Tab-separated table of C-alpha atoms in Angstrom:
chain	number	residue	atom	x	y	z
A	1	UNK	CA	9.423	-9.203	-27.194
A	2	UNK	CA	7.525	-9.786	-30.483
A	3	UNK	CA	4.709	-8.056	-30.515
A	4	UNK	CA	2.309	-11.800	-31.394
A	5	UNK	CA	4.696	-13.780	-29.197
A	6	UNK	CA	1.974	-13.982	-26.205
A	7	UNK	CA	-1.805	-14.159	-26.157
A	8	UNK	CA	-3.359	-10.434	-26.060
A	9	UNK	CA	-7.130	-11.510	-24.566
A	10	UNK	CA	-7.813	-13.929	-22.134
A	11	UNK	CA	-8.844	-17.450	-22.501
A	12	UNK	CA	-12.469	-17.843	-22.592
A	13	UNK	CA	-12.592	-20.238	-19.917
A	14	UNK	CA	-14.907	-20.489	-16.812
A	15	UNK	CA	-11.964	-21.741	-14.636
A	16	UNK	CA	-9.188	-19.605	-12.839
A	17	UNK	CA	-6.242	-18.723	-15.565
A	18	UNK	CA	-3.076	-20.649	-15.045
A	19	UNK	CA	-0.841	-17.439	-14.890
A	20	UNK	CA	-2.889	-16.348	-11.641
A	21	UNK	CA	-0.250	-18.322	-9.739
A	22	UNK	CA	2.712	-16.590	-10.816
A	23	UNK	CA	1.324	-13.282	-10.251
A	24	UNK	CA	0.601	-14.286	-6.167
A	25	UNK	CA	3.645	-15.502	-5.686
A	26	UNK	CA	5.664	-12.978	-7.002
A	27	UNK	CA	3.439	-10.345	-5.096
A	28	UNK	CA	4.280	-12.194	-2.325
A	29	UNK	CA	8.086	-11.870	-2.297
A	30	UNK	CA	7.958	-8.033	-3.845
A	31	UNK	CA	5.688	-6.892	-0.880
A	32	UNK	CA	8.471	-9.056	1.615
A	33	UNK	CA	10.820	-6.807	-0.314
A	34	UNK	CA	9.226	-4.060	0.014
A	35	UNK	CA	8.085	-3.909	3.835
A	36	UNK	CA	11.012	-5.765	5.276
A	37	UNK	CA	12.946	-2.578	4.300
A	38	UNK	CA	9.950	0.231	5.182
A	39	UNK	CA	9.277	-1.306	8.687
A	40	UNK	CA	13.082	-0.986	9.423
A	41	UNK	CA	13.104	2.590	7.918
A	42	UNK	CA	11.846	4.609	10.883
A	43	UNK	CA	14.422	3.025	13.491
A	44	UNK	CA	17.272	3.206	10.777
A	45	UNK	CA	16.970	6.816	10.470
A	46	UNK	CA	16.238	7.550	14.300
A	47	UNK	CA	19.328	5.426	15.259
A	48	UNK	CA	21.765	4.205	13.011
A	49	UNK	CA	22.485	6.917	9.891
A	50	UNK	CA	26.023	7.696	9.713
A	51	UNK	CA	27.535	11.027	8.291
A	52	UNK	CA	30.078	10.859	5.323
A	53	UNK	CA	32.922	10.680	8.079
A	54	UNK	CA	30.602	7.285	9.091
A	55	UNK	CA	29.869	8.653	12.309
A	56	UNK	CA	26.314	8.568	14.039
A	57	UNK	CA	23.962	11.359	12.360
A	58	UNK	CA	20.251	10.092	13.942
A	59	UNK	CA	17.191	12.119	12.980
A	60	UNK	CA	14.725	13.612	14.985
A	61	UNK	CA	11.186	11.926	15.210
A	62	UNK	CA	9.661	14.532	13.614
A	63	UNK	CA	12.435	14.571	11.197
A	64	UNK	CA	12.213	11.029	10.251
A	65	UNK	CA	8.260	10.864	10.090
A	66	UNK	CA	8.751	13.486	7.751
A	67	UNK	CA	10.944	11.708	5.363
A	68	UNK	CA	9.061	8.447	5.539
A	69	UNK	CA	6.300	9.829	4.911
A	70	UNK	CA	7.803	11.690	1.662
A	71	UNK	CA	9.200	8.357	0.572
A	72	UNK	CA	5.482	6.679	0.726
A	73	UNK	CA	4.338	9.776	-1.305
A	74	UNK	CA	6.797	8.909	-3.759
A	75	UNK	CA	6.264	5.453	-3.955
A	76	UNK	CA	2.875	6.257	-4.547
A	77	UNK	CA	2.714	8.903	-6.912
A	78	UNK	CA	5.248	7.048	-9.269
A	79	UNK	CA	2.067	4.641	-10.434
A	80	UNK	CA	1.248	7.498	-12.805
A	81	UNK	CA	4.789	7.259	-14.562
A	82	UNK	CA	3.954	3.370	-14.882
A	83	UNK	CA	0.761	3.976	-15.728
A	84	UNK	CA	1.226	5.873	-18.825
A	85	UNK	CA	4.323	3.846	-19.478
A	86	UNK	CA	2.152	0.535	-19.617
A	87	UNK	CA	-1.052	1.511	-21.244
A	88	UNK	CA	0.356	3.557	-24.056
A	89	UNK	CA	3.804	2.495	-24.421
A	90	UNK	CA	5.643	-0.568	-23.227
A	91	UNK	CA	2.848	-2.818	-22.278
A	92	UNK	CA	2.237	-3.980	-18.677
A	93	UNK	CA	4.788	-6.635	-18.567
A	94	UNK	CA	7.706	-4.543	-20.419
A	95	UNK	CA	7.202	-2.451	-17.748
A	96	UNK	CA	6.418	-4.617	-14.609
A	97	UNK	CA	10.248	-6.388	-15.687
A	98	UNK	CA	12.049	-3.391	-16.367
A	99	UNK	CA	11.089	-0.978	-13.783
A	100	UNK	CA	11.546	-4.130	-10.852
A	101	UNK	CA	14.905	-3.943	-12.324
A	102	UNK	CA	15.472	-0.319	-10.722
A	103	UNK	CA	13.621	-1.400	-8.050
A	104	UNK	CA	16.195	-3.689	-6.738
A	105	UNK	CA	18.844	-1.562	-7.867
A	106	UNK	CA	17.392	0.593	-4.740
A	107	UNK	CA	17.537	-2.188	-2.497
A	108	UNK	CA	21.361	-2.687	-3.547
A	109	UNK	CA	22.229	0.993	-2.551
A	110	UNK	CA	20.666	1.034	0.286
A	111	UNK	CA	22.460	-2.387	1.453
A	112	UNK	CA	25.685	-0.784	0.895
A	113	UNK	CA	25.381	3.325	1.528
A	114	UNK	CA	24.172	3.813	4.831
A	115	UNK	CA	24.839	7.368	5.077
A	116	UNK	CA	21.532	10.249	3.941
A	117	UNK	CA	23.376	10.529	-0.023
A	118	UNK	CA	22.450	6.770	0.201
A	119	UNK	CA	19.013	6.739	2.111
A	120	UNK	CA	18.009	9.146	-0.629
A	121	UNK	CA	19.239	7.954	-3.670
A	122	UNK	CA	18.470	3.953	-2.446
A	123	UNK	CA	14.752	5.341	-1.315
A	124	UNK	CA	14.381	7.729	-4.531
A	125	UNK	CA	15.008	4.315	-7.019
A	126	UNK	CA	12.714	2.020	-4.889
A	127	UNK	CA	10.149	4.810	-4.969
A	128	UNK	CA	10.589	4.582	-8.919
A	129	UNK	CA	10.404	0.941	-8.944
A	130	UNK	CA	8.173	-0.206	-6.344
A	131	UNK	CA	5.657	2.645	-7.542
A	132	UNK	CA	5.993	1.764	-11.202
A	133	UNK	CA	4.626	-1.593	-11.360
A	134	UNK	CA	2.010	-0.652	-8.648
A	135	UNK	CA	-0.709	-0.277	-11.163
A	136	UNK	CA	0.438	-2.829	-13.583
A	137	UNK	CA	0.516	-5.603	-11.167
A	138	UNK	CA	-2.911	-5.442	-9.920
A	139	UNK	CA	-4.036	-4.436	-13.284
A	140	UNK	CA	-2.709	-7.131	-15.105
A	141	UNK	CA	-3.971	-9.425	-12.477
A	142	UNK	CA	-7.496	-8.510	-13.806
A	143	UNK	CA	-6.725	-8.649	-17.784
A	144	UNK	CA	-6.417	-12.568	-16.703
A	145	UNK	CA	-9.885	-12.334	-16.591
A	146	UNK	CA	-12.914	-12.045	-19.017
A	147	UNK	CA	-16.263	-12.084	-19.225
A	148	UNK	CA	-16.822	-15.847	-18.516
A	149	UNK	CA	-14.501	-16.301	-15.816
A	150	UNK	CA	-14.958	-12.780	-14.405
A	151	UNK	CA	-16.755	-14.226	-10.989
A	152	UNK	CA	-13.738	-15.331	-9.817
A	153	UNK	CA	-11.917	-11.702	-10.223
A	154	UNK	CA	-13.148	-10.891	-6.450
A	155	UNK	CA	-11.206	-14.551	-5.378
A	156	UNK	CA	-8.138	-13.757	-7.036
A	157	UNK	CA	-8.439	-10.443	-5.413
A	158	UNK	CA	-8.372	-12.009	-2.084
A	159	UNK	CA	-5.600	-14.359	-2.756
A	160	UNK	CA	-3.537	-11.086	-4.515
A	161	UNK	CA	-3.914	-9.451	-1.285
A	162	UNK	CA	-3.344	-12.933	1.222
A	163	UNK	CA	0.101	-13.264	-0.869
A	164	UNK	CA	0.667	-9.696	0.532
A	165	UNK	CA	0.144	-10.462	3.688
A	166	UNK	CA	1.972	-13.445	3.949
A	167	UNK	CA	4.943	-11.466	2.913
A	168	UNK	CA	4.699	-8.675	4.833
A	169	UNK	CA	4.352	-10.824	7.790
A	170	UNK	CA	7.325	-12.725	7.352
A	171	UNK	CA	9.336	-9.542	6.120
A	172	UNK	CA	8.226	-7.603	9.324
A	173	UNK	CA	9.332	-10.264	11.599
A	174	UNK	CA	12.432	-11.034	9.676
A	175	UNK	CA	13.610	-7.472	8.908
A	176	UNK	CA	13.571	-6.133	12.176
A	177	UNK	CA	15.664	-8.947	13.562
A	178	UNK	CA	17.988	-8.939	11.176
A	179	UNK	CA	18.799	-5.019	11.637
A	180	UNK	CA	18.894	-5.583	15.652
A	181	UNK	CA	21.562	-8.200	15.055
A	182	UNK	CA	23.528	-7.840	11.805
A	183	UNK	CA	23.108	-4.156	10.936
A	184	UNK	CA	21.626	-2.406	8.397
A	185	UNK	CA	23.976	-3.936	5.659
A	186	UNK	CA	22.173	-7.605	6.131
A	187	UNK	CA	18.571	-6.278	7.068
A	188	UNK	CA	18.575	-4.080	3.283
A	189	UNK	CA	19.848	-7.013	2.124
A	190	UNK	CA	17.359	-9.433	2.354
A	191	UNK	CA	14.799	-7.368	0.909
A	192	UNK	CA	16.649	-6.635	-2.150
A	193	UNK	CA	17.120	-10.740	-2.501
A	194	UNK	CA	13.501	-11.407	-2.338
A	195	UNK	CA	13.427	-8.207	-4.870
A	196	UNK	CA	15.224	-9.849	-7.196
A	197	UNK	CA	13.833	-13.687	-6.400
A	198	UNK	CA	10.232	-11.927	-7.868
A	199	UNK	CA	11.557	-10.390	-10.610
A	200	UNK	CA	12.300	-14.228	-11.490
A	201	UNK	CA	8.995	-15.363	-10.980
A	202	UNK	CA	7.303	-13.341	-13.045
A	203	UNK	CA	9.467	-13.267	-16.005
A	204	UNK	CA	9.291	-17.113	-15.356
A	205	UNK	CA	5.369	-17.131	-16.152
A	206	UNK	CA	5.432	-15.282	-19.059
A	207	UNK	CA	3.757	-17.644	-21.388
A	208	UNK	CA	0.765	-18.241	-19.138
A	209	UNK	CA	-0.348	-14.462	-19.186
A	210	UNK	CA	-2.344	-12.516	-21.326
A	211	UNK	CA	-0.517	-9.257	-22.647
A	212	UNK	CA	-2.661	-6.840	-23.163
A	213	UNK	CA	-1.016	-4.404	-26.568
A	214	UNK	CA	-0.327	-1.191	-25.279
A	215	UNK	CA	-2.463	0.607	-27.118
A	216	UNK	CA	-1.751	4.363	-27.499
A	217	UNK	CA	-4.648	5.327	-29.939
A	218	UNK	CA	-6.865	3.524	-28.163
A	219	UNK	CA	-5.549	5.351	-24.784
A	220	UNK	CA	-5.714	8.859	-26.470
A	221	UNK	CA	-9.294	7.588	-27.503
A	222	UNK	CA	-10.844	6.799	-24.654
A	223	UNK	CA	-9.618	9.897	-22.696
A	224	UNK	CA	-11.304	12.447	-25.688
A	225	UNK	CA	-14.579	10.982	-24.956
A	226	UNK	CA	-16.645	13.274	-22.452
A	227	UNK	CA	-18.114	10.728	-20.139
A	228	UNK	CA	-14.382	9.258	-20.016
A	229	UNK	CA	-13.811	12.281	-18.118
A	230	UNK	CA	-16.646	12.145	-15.982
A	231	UNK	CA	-16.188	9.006	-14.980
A	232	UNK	CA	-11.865	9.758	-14.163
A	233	UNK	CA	-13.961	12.962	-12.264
A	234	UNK	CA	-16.102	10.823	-10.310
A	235	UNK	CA	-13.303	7.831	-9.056
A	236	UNK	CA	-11.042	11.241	-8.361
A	237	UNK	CA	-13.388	12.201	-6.261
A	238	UNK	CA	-14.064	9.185	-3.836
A	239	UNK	CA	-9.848	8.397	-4.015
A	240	UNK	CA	-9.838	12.382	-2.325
A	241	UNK	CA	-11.265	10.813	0.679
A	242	UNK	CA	-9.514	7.412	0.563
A	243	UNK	CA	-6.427	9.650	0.930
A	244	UNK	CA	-6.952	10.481	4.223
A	245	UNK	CA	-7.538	7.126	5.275
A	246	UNK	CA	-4.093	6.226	4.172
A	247	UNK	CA	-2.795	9.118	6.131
A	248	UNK	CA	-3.938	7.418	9.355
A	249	UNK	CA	-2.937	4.376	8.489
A	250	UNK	CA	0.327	4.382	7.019
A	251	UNK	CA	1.174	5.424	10.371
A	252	UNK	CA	1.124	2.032	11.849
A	253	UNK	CA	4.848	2.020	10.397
A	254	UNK	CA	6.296	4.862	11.573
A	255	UNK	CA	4.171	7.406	14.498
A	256	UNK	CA	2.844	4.086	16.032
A	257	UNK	CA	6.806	2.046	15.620
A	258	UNK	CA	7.836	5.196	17.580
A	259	UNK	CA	4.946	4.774	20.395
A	260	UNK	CA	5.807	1.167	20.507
A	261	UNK	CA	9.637	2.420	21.873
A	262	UNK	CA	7.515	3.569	25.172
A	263	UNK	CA	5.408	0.632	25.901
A	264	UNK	CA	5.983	-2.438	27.799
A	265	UNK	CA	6.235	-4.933	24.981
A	266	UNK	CA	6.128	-7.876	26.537
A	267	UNK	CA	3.846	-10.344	25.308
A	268	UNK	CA	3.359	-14.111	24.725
A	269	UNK	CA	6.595	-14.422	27.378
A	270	UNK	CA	8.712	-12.528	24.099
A	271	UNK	CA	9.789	-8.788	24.329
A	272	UNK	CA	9.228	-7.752	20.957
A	273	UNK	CA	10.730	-5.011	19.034
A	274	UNK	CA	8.745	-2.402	18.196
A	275	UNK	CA	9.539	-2.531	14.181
A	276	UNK	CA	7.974	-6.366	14.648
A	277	UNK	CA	4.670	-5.012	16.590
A	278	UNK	CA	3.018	-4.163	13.017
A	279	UNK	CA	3.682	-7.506	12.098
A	280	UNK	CA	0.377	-8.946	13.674
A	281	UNK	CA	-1.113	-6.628	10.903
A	282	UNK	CA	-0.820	-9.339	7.884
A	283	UNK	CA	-1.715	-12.014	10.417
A	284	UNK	CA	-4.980	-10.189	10.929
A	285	UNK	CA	-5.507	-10.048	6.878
A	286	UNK	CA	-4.949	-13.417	6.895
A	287	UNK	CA	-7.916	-14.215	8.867
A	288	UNK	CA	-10.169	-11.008	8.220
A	289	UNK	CA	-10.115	-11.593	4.788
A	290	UNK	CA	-12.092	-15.074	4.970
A	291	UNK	CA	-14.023	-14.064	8.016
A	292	UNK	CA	-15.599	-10.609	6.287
A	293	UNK	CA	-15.962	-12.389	2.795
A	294	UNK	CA	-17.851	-15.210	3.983
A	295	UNK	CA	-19.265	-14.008	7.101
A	296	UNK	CA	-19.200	-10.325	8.291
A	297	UNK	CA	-20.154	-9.122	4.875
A	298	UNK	CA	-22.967	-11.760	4.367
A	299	UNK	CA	-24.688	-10.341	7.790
A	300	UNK	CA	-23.996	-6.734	7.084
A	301	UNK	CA	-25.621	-7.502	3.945
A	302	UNK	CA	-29.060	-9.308	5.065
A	303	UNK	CA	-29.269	-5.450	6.830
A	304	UNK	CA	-28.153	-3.283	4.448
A	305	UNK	CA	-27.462	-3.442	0.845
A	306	UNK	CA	-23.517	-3.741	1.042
A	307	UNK	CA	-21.876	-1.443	-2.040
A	308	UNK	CA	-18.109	-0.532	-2.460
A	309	UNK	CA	-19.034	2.570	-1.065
A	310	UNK	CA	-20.824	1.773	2.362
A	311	UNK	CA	-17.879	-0.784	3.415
A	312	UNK	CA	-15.422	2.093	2.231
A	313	UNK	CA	-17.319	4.801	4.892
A	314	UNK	CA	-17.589	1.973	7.497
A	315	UNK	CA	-13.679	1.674	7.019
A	316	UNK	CA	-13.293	5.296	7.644
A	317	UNK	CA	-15.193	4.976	10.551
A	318	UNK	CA	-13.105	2.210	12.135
A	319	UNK	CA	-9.859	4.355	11.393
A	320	UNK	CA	-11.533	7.051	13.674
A	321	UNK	CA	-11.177	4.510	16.336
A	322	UNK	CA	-7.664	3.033	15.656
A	323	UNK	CA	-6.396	6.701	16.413
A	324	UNK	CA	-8.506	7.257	19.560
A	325	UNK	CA	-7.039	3.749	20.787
A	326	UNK	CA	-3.641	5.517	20.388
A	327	UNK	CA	-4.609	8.958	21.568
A	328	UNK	CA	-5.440	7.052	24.707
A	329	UNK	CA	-2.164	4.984	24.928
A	330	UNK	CA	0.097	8.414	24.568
A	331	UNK	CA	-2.034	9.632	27.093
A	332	UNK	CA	-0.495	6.968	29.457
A	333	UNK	CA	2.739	7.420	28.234
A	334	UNK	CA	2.955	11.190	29.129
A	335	UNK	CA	1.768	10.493	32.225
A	336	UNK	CA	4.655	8.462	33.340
A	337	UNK	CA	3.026	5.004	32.496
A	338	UNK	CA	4.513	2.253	30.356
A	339	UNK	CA	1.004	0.577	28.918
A	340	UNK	CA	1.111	-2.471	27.830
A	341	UNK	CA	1.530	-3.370	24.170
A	342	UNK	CA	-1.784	-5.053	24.240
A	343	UNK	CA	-3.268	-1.500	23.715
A	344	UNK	CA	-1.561	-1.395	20.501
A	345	UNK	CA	-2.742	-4.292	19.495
A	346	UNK	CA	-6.360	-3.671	20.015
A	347	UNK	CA	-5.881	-0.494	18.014
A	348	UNK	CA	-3.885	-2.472	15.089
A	349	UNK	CA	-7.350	-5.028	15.299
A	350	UNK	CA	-9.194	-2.333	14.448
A	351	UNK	CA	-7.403	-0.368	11.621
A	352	UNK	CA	-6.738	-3.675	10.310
A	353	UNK	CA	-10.565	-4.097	9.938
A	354	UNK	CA	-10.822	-0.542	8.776
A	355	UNK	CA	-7.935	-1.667	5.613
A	356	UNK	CA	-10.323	-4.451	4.558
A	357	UNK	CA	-12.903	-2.632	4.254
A	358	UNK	CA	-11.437	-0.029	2.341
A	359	UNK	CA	-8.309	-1.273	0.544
A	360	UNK	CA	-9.312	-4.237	-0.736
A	361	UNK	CA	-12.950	-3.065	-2.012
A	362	UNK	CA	-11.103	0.099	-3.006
A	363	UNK	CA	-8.435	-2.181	-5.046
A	364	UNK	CA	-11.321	-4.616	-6.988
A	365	UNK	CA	-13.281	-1.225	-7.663
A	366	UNK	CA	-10.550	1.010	-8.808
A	367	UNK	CA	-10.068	-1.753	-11.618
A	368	UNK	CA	-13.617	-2.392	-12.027
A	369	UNK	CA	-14.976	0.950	-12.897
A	370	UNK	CA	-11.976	2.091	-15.347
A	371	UNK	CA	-12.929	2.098	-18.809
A	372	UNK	CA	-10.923	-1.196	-20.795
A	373	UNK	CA	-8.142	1.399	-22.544
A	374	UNK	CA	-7.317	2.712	-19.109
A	375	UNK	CA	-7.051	0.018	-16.623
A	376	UNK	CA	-3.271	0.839	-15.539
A	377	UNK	CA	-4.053	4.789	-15.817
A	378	UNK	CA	-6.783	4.858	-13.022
A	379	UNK	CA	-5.575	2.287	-10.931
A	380	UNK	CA	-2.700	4.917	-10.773
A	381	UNK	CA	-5.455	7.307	-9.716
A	382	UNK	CA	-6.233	4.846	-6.704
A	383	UNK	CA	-2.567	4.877	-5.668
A	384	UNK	CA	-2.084	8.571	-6.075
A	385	UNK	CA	-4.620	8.793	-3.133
A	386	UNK	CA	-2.183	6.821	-0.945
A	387	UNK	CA	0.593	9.359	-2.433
A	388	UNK	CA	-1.707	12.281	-1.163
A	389	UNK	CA	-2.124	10.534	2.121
A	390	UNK	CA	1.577	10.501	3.304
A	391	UNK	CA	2.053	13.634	1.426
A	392	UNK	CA	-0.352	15.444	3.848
A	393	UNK	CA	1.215	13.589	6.990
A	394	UNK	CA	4.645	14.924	5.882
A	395	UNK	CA	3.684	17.881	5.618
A	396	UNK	CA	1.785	17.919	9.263
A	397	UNK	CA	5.089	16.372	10.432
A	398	UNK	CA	7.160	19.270	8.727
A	399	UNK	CA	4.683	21.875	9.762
A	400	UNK	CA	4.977	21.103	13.685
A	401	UNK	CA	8.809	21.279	13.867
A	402	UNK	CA	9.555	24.585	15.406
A	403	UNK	CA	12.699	26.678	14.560
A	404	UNK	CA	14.183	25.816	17.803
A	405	UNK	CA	13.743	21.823	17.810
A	406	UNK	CA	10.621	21.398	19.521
A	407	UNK	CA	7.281	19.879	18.218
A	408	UNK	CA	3.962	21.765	18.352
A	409	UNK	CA	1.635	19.032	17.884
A	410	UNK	CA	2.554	16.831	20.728
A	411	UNK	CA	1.602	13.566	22.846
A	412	UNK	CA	-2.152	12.552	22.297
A	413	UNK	CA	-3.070	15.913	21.001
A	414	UNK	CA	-1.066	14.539	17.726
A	415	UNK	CA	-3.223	11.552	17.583
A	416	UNK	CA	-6.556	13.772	18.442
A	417	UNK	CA	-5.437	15.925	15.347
A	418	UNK	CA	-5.707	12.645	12.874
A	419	UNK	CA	-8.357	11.618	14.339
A	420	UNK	CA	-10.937	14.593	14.050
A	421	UNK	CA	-9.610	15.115	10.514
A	422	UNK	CA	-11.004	12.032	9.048
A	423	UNK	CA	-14.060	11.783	11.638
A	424	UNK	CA	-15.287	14.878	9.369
A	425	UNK	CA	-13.580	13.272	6.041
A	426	UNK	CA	-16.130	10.035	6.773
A	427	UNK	CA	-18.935	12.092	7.626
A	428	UNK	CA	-18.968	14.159	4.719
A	429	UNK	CA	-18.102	10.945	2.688
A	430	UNK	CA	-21.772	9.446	3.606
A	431	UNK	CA	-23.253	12.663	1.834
A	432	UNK	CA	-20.799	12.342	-1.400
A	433	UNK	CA	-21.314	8.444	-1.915
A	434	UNK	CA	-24.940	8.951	-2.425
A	435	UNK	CA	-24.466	10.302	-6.137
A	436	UNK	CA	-22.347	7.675	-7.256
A	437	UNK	CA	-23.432	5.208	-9.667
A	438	UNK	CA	-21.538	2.169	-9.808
A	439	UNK	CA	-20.653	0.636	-13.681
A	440	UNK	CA	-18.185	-2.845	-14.350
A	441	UNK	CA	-15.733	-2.619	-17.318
A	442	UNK	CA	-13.987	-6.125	-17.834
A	443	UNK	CA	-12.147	-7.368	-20.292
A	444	UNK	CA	-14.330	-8.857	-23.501
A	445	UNK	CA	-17.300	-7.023	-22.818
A	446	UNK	CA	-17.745	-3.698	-25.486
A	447	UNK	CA	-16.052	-0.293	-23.913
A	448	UNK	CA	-18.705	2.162	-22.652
């Protein structure tokens, strides 16, 4: 690409930029990609991995929580490598094309190699991929935007995040299916098709983006000055506690697919399987996004003055209570009961409110607040703390295996565990919050 073949600033117009669309829609199909194969994950592992002699080789629970948990820490601590790569390098689009590219060459192993040599290798490229463009994406969603259209950065926010819905839902009801009836060949499949099909679309919409230069200098410039620092110091420190939100609730796809195995899942007149149960997750986006935007927010707000910050600790709050929900149903289930899936959902209602109020503010503000030169670099940051998250609930998951195959952190007492940890995360979150002062960097205004 030549490097005046695009536009490098956005248009200074007080309407919603034309290359907007192309960036939903091809969210859309990479997040069916990408959850269509992680909500099969779990129940691949636990069931259907085959040795190099292609006989069953299942993992334990414990086992497999572990590893999907380690592949989530990958695919979130990868944002760094495409961080760096976009800001100072390549360019956000360069990268968002190239590293897709490896992305679905993932996909395409693990279609084919269903043995661990092909769960790792397949998991260890999508992690590469998929984590890459993580930053870029969202980031280059908000170069779109300047300083007379940036009022509508919070909309295309919402519709960035709708589009991810959308796909997860279909690629969690889809998916699941797919691997009951066709095998794990098929189910991979898909994914890496969609993969692929949004790789298309973007490249397609090319000409309707801005491309922000990579700008090395400029990177290397911003990070000498002092309050540069303090301000990476100060996001560090609120993504420390976002982390352990996404420990809790990156669980919904593989401690709470497990749970699902032991509950009466009958609902609507349908048996579902428990991979599909997280599916009502994005159908709950879908309407909590509207209904907190233009409702629940508005009210919270004649009350309190709503910042980033209070609907973050109100989110942490509300994960307390997703785990108790489930604490409660494994109660049942060790006592011989088969509770109803209804539990579950209650409990997916709830972190689902809990994600809104933290991942999407968390999201707008992570780009927000980074400096203009480093808009990739610290929305990186914000996806490291999702990479900390699994990477402390693989290591709980490793830590309670016992030498001779048992678990020590068992039944509700595993769910009581999560939940006390981030009941003392939010509370000391309140006192942290309170020294935090807020500042916007968009594109076209002068760097601070």
């Amino acid at each position: 690409m030549k490097k005046h073949e695009f536009r490098t600033e956005p248009l200074p117009t007080p309407s919603m930029p034309s290359g907007v669309v192309h960036l939903v829609v091809n969210e859309g199909a990479e997040r069916f990609s990408y959850y269509g194969m992680r909500s099969i994950l779990v129940v691949f592992m636990t069931g259907m991995l085959l040795n190099t002699q292609g006989s069953l080789d299942p993992m334990g629970e414990a086992e497999a929580k572990s590893y999907f948990h380690l592949f989530a820490s990958g695919v979130y601590f990868f944002p760094f490598l495409g961080a760096i790569l976009a800001d100072a390098f390549w360019g956000k689009y360069k990268t968002i094309i190239l590293l897709s590219l490896v992305y679905c060459g993932g996909h395409v192993v693990l279609a084919l190699d269903h043995t661990r040599f092909g769960l790792l290798v397949g998991l260890t490229l999508i992690a590469i991929g998929s984590g890459g463009i993580k930053p870029c994406v969202s980031a280059n969603l908000g170069d779109q935007f300047g300083v007379v259209n940036g009022h509508l950065l919070t909309k295309a926010f919402a519709w960035f995040y709708f589009a991810i819905n959308v796909g997860a839902f279909g690629s969690v009801m889809l998916t699941p299916w797919l691997l009951e009836h066709f095998g794990p060949g098929l189910a991979f499949g898909v994914p890496g098709i969609l993969m692929f099909v949004a790789t298309i679309i973007f490249w397609s919409g090319r000409a309707h983006y801005a491309h922000i230069p990579p700008d090395r200098s400029g990177v290397f410039q911003a990070l000498s000055r002092p309050q540069t620092w303090r301000g990476i110091g100060k996001l560090a420190g609120i993504y420390v506690f976002v982390a352990f939100f996404w420990s809790l609730y990156d669980q919904t796809s593989s401690a709470w697919v497990l749970q699902a195995q032991h509950m009466d899942r009958v609902w609507m007149g349908v048996e579902w399987l428990p991979s599909q149960i997280q599916a009502v997750n994005p159908v709950l986006i879908m309407v909590f996004i509207p209904l907190f935007t233009y409702v629940v927010y508005p009210v919270l707000n004649r009350m309190v003055r709503l910042t980033s910050l209070r609907k973050m600790a109100m989110g942490f709050f509300l994960a307390v209570g997703a785990f108790l929900i489930s604490a409660y149903i494994e109660q049942q289930i060790e006592s011989g009961m088969e509770p109803a899936i209804a539990w579950q959902l209650l409990a997916f209602v709830v972190i689902t409110a809990a994600e809104v109020m933290v991942s999407i503010t968390c999201l707008e503000f992570s780009y927000t607040q980074a400096p203009l030169k480093l808009k990739s670099l610290l929305m990186g940051l914000f996806l490291l703390s999702v990479s900390l998250g699994n990477g402390f609930t693989a290591f709980v998951n490793y830590w309670i295996q016992n030498s001779d195959g048992t678990v020590a952190l068992t039944g509700p007492d595993y769910y009581w565990f999560f939940a006390g940890i981030m009941f003392l995360v939010a509370c000391l979150f309140l006192l942290v919050m309170k020294g935090y002062e807020e500042k916007a960097y968009l594109q076209g205004t002068r760097p601070g």
